[in-house]
Amino acid sequence: TQLLEQSPQFLSIQEGENLTVYCNSSSVFSSLQWYRQEPGEGPVLLVTVVTGGEVKKLKRLTFQFGDARKDSSLHITAAQPGDTGLYLCAGVYNQGGKLIFGQGTELSVKP
Amino acid sequence: KAGVTQTPRYLIKTRGQQVTLSCSPISGHRSVSWYQQTPGQGLQFLFEYFSETQRNKGNFPGRFSGRQFSNSRSEMNVSTLELGDSALYLCATASAANTEAFFGQGTRLTVV
């Protein structure tokens, strides 16, 4: 069974604080994706990490792929209310089109 | 470029009925995947179609089925609806060249 454990499930912070979301598995992925979903909408792709040890930055968001390609993290610096939403990690296997999602992290950033 | 279009957006059905949901992919995308999202289970993979063939299948009962047409549009069908089938059903499409998925807004199905 391919499982992705995402933590924390819920996070409520003040504007300006930093936070990290973790995504862990015992399986190796060909790549890993991070999505953000707002209420009433489908998930929107933020980034794909492919190489073990890879780090990608998207403005205040930093994504890291573990060396063994089994885990990943999302770090947000100086969070803003506009960052509020559900953050999802998804593992991609060499099977084309099938994503295994973590449970998601519900982030609330209060002004 | 139009995004992924799912219809209908909302649906209320009675237990025992059947339902058909539709997904129109981004132009040029031949892969269409379906996911079920619930508060308790999160996003779970149902199946994926590519060039009218089911390429991957998740762990859902046979009541859940799908198909893809020659224009890449896809439908999923759920027969003999149960209360537990109430969920947001999401469709995601991707080009043949990569696996970056683009999601539709989903169909919110409520079974009463």
mmCIF file of C-alpha atoms in Angstrom:
data_model
loop_
_atom_site.group_PDB
_atom_site.id
_atom_site.type_symbol
_atom_site.label_atom_id
_atom_site.label_comp_id
_atom_site.label_asym_id
_atom_site.label_seq_id
_atom_site.Cartn_x
_atom_site.Cartn_y
_atom_site.Cartn_z
ATOM 1 C CA THR A 1 0.000 0.000 0.000
ATOM 2 C CA GLN A 2 1.372 3.367 -1.013
ATOM 3 C CA LEU A 3 0.841 5.902 1.764
ATOM 4 C CA LEU A 4 1.824 9.488 2.257
ATOM 5 C CA GLU A 5 1.686 10.897 5.761
ATOM 6 C CA GLN A 6 1.347 14.632 5.954
ATOM 7 C CA SER A 7 1.756 16.695 9.111
ATOM 8 C CA PRO A 8 0.495 18.699 10.786
ATOM 9 C CA GLN A 9 -3.134 18.269 9.763
ATOM 10 C CA PHE A 10 -4.126 21.690 11.088
ATOM 11 C CA LEU A 11 -2.085 24.823 11.598
ATOM 12 C CA SER A 12 -3.310 28.188 12.844
ATOM 13 C CA ILE A 13 -0.717 30.946 12.998
ATOM 14 C CA GLN A 14 -0.386 34.716 13.071
ATOM 15 C CA GLU A 15 0.628 36.776 10.081
ATOM 16 C CA GLY A 16 4.400 37.044 9.832
ATOM 17 C CA GLU A 17 5.190 33.669 11.404
ATOM 18 C CA ASN A 18 7.098 30.881 9.641
ATOM 19 C CA LEU A 19 5.847 27.326 9.245
ATOM 20 C CA THR A 20 6.861 23.959 7.840
ATOM 21 C CA VAL A 21 4.659 21.164 6.516
ATOM 22 C CA TYR A 22 6.038 17.641 6.209
ATOM 23 C CA CYS A 23 5.204 14.815 3.857
ATOM 24 C CA ASN A 24 6.641 11.355 4.559
ATOM 25 C CA SER A 25 6.414 7.882 3.077
ATOM 26 C CA SER A 26 8.190 4.548 3.133
ATOM 27 C CA SER A 27 7.906 4.430 -0.663
ATOM 28 C CA VAL A 28 10.197 6.001 -3.216
ATOM 29 C CA PHE A 29 8.575 8.387 -5.673
ATOM 30 C CA SER A 30 9.621 9.328 -9.171
ATOM 31 C CA SER A 31 8.582 12.853 -8.221
ATOM 32 C CA LEU A 32 6.483 14.677 -5.672
ATOM 33 C CA GLN A 33 4.056 17.516 -6.150
ATOM 34 C CA TRP A 34 2.609 20.164 -3.843
ATOM 35 C CA TYR A 35 -0.862 21.587 -4.372
ATOM 36 C CA ARG A 36 -2.927 24.307 -2.726
ATOM 37 C CA GLN A 37 -6.696 24.063 -2.596
ATOM 38 C CA GLU A 38 -9.157 26.774 -1.655
ATOM 39 C CA PRO A 39 -12.770 26.108 -0.592
ATOM 40 C CA GLY A 40 -15.020 25.239 -3.519
ATOM 41 C CA GLU A 41 -12.109 24.864 -5.912
ATOM 42 C CA GLY A 42 -9.906 22.073 -7.189
ATOM 43 C CA PRO A 43 -6.250 21.779 -6.117
ATOM 44 C CA VAL A 44 -3.788 23.999 -7.956
ATOM 45 C CA LEU A 45 -0.269 22.746 -8.603
ATOM 46 C CA LEU A 46 2.451 24.777 -6.842
ATOM 47 C CA VAL A 47 5.586 22.827 -7.658
ATOM 48 C CA THR A 48 7.005 19.466 -8.742
ATOM 49 C CA VAL A 49 10.256 18.182 -7.257
ATOM 50 C CA VAL A 50 12.029 15.402 -9.101
ATOM 51 C CA THR A 51 15.630 15.002 -7.969
ATOM 52 C CA GLY A 52 16.616 13.767 -4.500
ATOM 53 C CA GLY A 53 17.854 16.712 -2.437
ATOM 54 C CA GLU A 54 16.237 19.228 -4.765
ATOM 55 C CA VAL A 55 15.169 22.590 -3.361
ATOM 56 C CA LYS A 56 12.749 24.874 -5.180
ATOM 57 C CA LYS A 57 11.607 28.342 -4.195
ATOM 58 C CA LEU A 58 8.371 30.061 -5.108
ATOM 59 C CA LYS A 59 8.454 33.556 -3.565
ATOM 60 C CA ARG A 60 8.087 32.919 0.199
ATOM 61 C CA LEU A 61 7.565 29.162 -0.265
ATOM 62 C CA THR A 62 10.504 26.739 -0.190
ATOM 63 C CA PHE A 63 10.038 23.111 -1.216
ATOM 64 C CA GLN A 64 12.541 20.361 -0.517
ATOM 65 C CA PHE A 65 12.696 16.764 -1.737
ATOM 66 C CA GLY A 66 14.494 14.287 0.503
ATOM 67 C CA ASP A 67 17.719 12.684 -0.685
ATOM 68 C CA ALA A 68 16.042 9.262 -0.849
ATOM 69 C CA ARG A 69 12.960 10.671 -2.617
ATOM 70 C CA LYS A 70 10.672 9.409 0.146
ATOM 71 C CA ASP A 71 9.855 12.669 1.885
ATOM 72 C CA SER A 72 9.368 16.355 1.243
ATOM 73 C CA SER A 73 8.780 19.575 3.112
ATOM 74 C CA LEU A 74 7.137 22.910 2.419
ATOM 75 C CA HIS A 75 8.397 25.935 4.343
ATOM 76 C CA ILE A 76 6.550 29.249 4.281
ATOM 77 C CA THR A 77 8.365 32.363 5.450
ATOM 78 C CA ALA A 78 6.466 35.335 6.901
ATOM 79 C CA ALA A 79 3.028 33.820 6.275
ATOM 80 C CA GLN A 80 0.248 36.086 5.078
ATOM 81 C CA PRO A 81 -3.555 35.714 5.290
ATOM 82 C CA GLY A 82 -3.579 35.025 1.556
ATOM 83 C CA ASP A 83 -1.624 31.810 2.248
ATOM 84 C CA THR A 84 -4.663 30.349 4.004
ATOM 85 C CA GLY A 85 -5.838 27.125 2.394
ATOM 86 C CA LEU A 86 -5.404 23.364 2.205
ATOM 87 C CA TYR A 87 -1.910 22.258 1.233
ATOM 88 C CA LEU A 88 -1.577 18.814 -0.289
ATOM 89 C CA CYS A 89 1.441 16.746 -1.187
ATOM 90 C CA ALA A 90 1.109 14.080 -3.856
ATOM 91 C CA GLY A 91 3.496 11.299 -4.785
ATOM 92 C CA VAL A 92 3.958 10.353 -8.401
ATOM 93 C CA TYR A 93 4.883 6.790 -9.287
ATOM 94 C CA ASN A 94 6.138 5.463 -12.586
ATOM 95 C CA GLN A 95 2.606 4.553 -13.566
ATOM 96 C CA GLY A 96 1.481 7.684 -15.338
ATOM 97 C CA GLY A 97 -1.457 9.760 -14.178
ATOM 98 C CA LYS A 98 -1.836 8.272 -10.714
ATOM 99 C CA LEU A 99 -1.204 10.559 -7.744
ATOM 100 C CA ILE A 100 -1.160 9.396 -4.139
ATOM 101 C CA PHE A 101 -2.176 12.283 -1.906
ATOM 102 C CA GLY A 102 -1.369 13.015 1.702
ATOM 103 C CA GLN A 103 -4.235 13.930 4.016
ATOM 104 C CA GLY A 104 -3.531 17.624 3.630
ATOM 105 C CA THR A 105 -2.613 20.475 5.968
ATOM 106 C CA GLU A 106 -5.317 23.026 6.685
ATOM 107 C CA LEU A 107 -3.466 26.324 7.166
ATOM 108 C CA SER A 108 -5.099 29.397 8.672
ATOM 109 C CA VAL A 109 -3.116 32.635 8.836
ATOM 110 C CA LYS A 110 -4.711 35.294 11.005
ATOM 111 C CA PRO A 111 -4.028 38.998 10.434
ATOM 112 C CA LYS B 1 -6.745 28.308 -23.006
ATOM 113 C CA ALA B 2 -9.830 26.931 -21.245
ATOM 114 C CA GLY B 3 -9.306 24.996 -18.036
ATOM 115 C CA VAL B 4 -10.742 21.677 -16.947
ATOM 116 C CA THR B 5 -14.539 21.802 -16.922
ATOM 117 C CA GLN B 6 -16.617 19.558 -14.710
ATOM 118 C CA THR B 7 -20.392 19.312 -14.855
ATOM 119 C CA PRO B 8 -22.575 19.528 -12.970
ATOM 120 C CA ARG B 9 -21.076 21.505 -10.056
ATOM 121 C CA TYR B 10 -23.643 20.280 -7.543
ATOM 122 C CA LEU B 11 -25.847 17.220 -7.448
ATOM 123 C CA ILE B 12 -28.265 15.740 -4.932
ATOM 124 C CA LYS B 13 -29.289 12.120 -5.364
ATOM 125 C CA THR B 14 -31.197 9.540 -3.374
ATOM 126 C CA ARG B 15 -29.716 6.268 -2.115
ATOM 127 C CA GLY B 16 -29.960 3.556 -4.732
ATOM 128 C CA GLN B 17 -29.934 5.920 -7.696
ATOM 129 C CA GLN B 18 -27.119 6.202 -10.172
ATOM 130 C CA VAL B 19 -25.234 9.285 -11.298
ATOM 131 C CA THR B 20 -23.014 10.339 -14.207
ATOM 132 C CA LEU B 21 -20.424 13.093 -13.897
ATOM 133 C CA SER B 22 -18.635 14.720 -16.803
ATOM 134 C CA CYS B 23 -15.135 16.135 -17.300
ATOM 135 C CA SER B 24 -13.857 18.088 -20.305
ATOM 136 C CA PRO B 25 -10.049 18.288 -20.286
ATOM 137 C CA ILE B 26 -7.747 21.087 -21.316
ATOM 138 C CA SER B 27 -7.295 21.026 -25.075
ATOM 139 C CA GLY B 28 -4.548 18.575 -25.982
ATOM 140 C CA HIS B 29 -4.649 16.692 -22.673
ATOM 141 C CA ARG B 30 -5.243 12.985 -23.217
ATOM 142 C CA SER B 31 -4.952 11.757 -19.631
ATOM 143 C CA VAL B 32 -7.996 12.147 -17.404
ATOM 144 C CA SER B 33 -7.980 11.029 -13.782
ATOM 145 C CA TRP B 34 -10.797 10.992 -11.256
ATOM 146 C CA TYR B 35 -10.487 11.485 -7.490
ATOM 147 C CA GLN B 36 -12.897 11.363 -4.590
ATOM 148 C CA GLN B 37 -12.348 13.902 -1.802
ATOM 149 C CA THR B 38 -13.962 13.518 1.621
ATOM 150 C CA PRO B 39 -13.082 15.124 4.968
ATOM 151 C CA GLY B 40 -12.222 11.755 6.504
ATOM 152 C CA GLN B 41 -10.282 10.084 3.693
ATOM 153 C CA GLY B 42 -8.848 13.056 1.832
ATOM 154 C CA LEU B 43 -8.186 12.761 -1.894
ATOM 155 C CA GLN B 44 -8.372 9.200 -3.171
ATOM 156 C CA PHE B 45 -7.581 8.028 -6.681
ATOM 157 C CA LEU B 46 -10.447 6.379 -8.550
ATOM 158 C CA PHE B 47 -9.101 5.703 -12.039
ATOM 159 C CA GLU B 48 -7.238 7.196 -14.966
ATOM 160 C CA TYR B 49 -8.006 7.062 -18.657
ATOM 161 C CA PHE B 50 -5.617 7.698 -21.495
ATOM 162 C CA SER B 51 -6.612 7.520 -25.162
ATOM 163 C CA GLU B 52 -9.951 5.904 -24.283
ATOM 164 C CA THR B 53 -8.328 3.120 -22.226
ATOM 165 C CA GLN B 54 -8.316 2.732 -18.475
ATOM 166 C CA ARG B 55 -4.641 2.858 -17.548
ATOM 167 C CA ASN B 56 -4.812 2.878 -13.752
ATOM 168 C CA LYS B 57 -7.429 1.932 -11.207
ATOM 169 C CA GLY B 58 -7.769 2.680 -7.496
ATOM 170 C CA ASN B 59 -9.343 0.575 -4.759
ATOM 171 C CA PHE B 60 -12.990 1.418 -5.234
ATOM 172 C CA PRO B 61 -15.881 -1.040 -5.702
ATOM 173 C CA GLY B 62 -17.220 -1.906 -9.135
ATOM 174 C CA ARG B 63 -20.105 0.529 -8.629
ATOM 175 C CA PHE B 64 -17.637 3.198 -9.694
ATOM 176 C CA SER B 65 -16.881 3.131 -13.400
ATOM 177 C CA GLY B 66 -15.721 5.482 -16.064
ATOM 178 C CA ARG B 67 -15.044 5.925 -19.714
ATOM 179 C CA GLN B 68 -13.252 8.269 -22.056
ATOM 180 C CA PHE B 69 -14.364 9.378 -25.482
ATOM 181 C CA SER B 70 -12.321 9.985 -28.611
ATOM 182 C CA ASN B 71 -12.253 13.748 -27.904
ATOM 183 C CA SER B 72 -10.696 12.928 -24.455
ATOM 184 C CA ARG B 73 -13.806 13.965 -22.546
ATOM 185 C CA SER B 74 -14.490 11.588 -19.702
ATOM 186 C CA GLU B 75 -17.458 10.493 -17.666
ATOM 187 C CA MET B 76 -17.641 8.643 -14.416
ATOM 188 C CA ASN B 77 -20.661 6.716 -13.244
ATOM 189 C CA VAL B 78 -21.640 5.607 -9.778
ATOM 190 C CA SER B 79 -24.444 3.072 -9.524
ATOM 191 C CA THR B 80 -26.555 2.107 -6.521
ATOM 192 C CA LEU B 81 -25.549 5.206 -4.598
ATOM 193 C CA GLU B 82 -24.799 4.952 -0.889
ATOM 194 C CA LEU B 83 -24.733 7.711 1.722
ATOM 195 C CA GLY B 84 -20.965 7.267 1.959
ATOM 196 C CA ASP B 85 -20.569 8.253 -1.682
ATOM 197 C CA SER B 86 -21.289 11.863 -0.731
ATOM 198 C CA ALA B 87 -18.094 13.676 -1.650
ATOM 199 C CA LEU B 88 -16.386 16.155 -3.925
ATOM 200 C CA TYR B 89 -15.449 14.362 -7.140
ATOM 201 C CA LEU B 90 -12.474 15.917 -8.866
ATOM 202 C CA CYS B 91 -11.208 15.400 -12.362
ATOM 203 C CA ALA B 92 -7.585 16.086 -13.283
ATOM 204 C CA THR B 93 -6.086 16.165 -16.743
ATOM 205 C CA ALA B 94 -2.538 16.001 -17.983
ATOM 206 C CA SER B 95 -0.735 16.023 -21.276
ATOM 207 C CA ALA B 96 0.910 12.861 -22.521
ATOM 208 C CA ALA B 97 4.323 14.347 -21.958
ATOM 209 C CA ASN B 98 4.264 14.848 -18.186
ATOM 210 C CA THR B 99 2.273 14.099 -15.091
ATOM 211 C CA GLU B 100 1.559 17.620 -13.864
ATOM 212 C CA ALA B 101 -2.157 17.544 -13.253
ATOM 213 C CA PHE B 102 -4.651 20.345 -13.712
ATOM 214 C CA PHE B 103 -7.824 19.957 -11.686
ATOM 215 C CA GLY B 104 -11.365 21.010 -12.369
ATOM 216 C CA GLN B 105 -13.523 22.680 -9.718
ATOM 217 C CA GLY B 106 -15.196 19.387 -8.915
ATOM 218 C CA THR B 107 -18.724 18.073 -8.624
ATOM 219 C CA ARG B 108 -20.192 18.120 -5.134
ATOM 220 C CA LEU B 109 -22.377 15.016 -4.826
ATOM 221 C CA THR B 110 -24.744 14.667 -1.904
ATOM 222 C CA VAL B 111 -26.563 11.382 -1.386
ATOM 223 C CA VAL B 112 -29.634 11.549 0.840
#
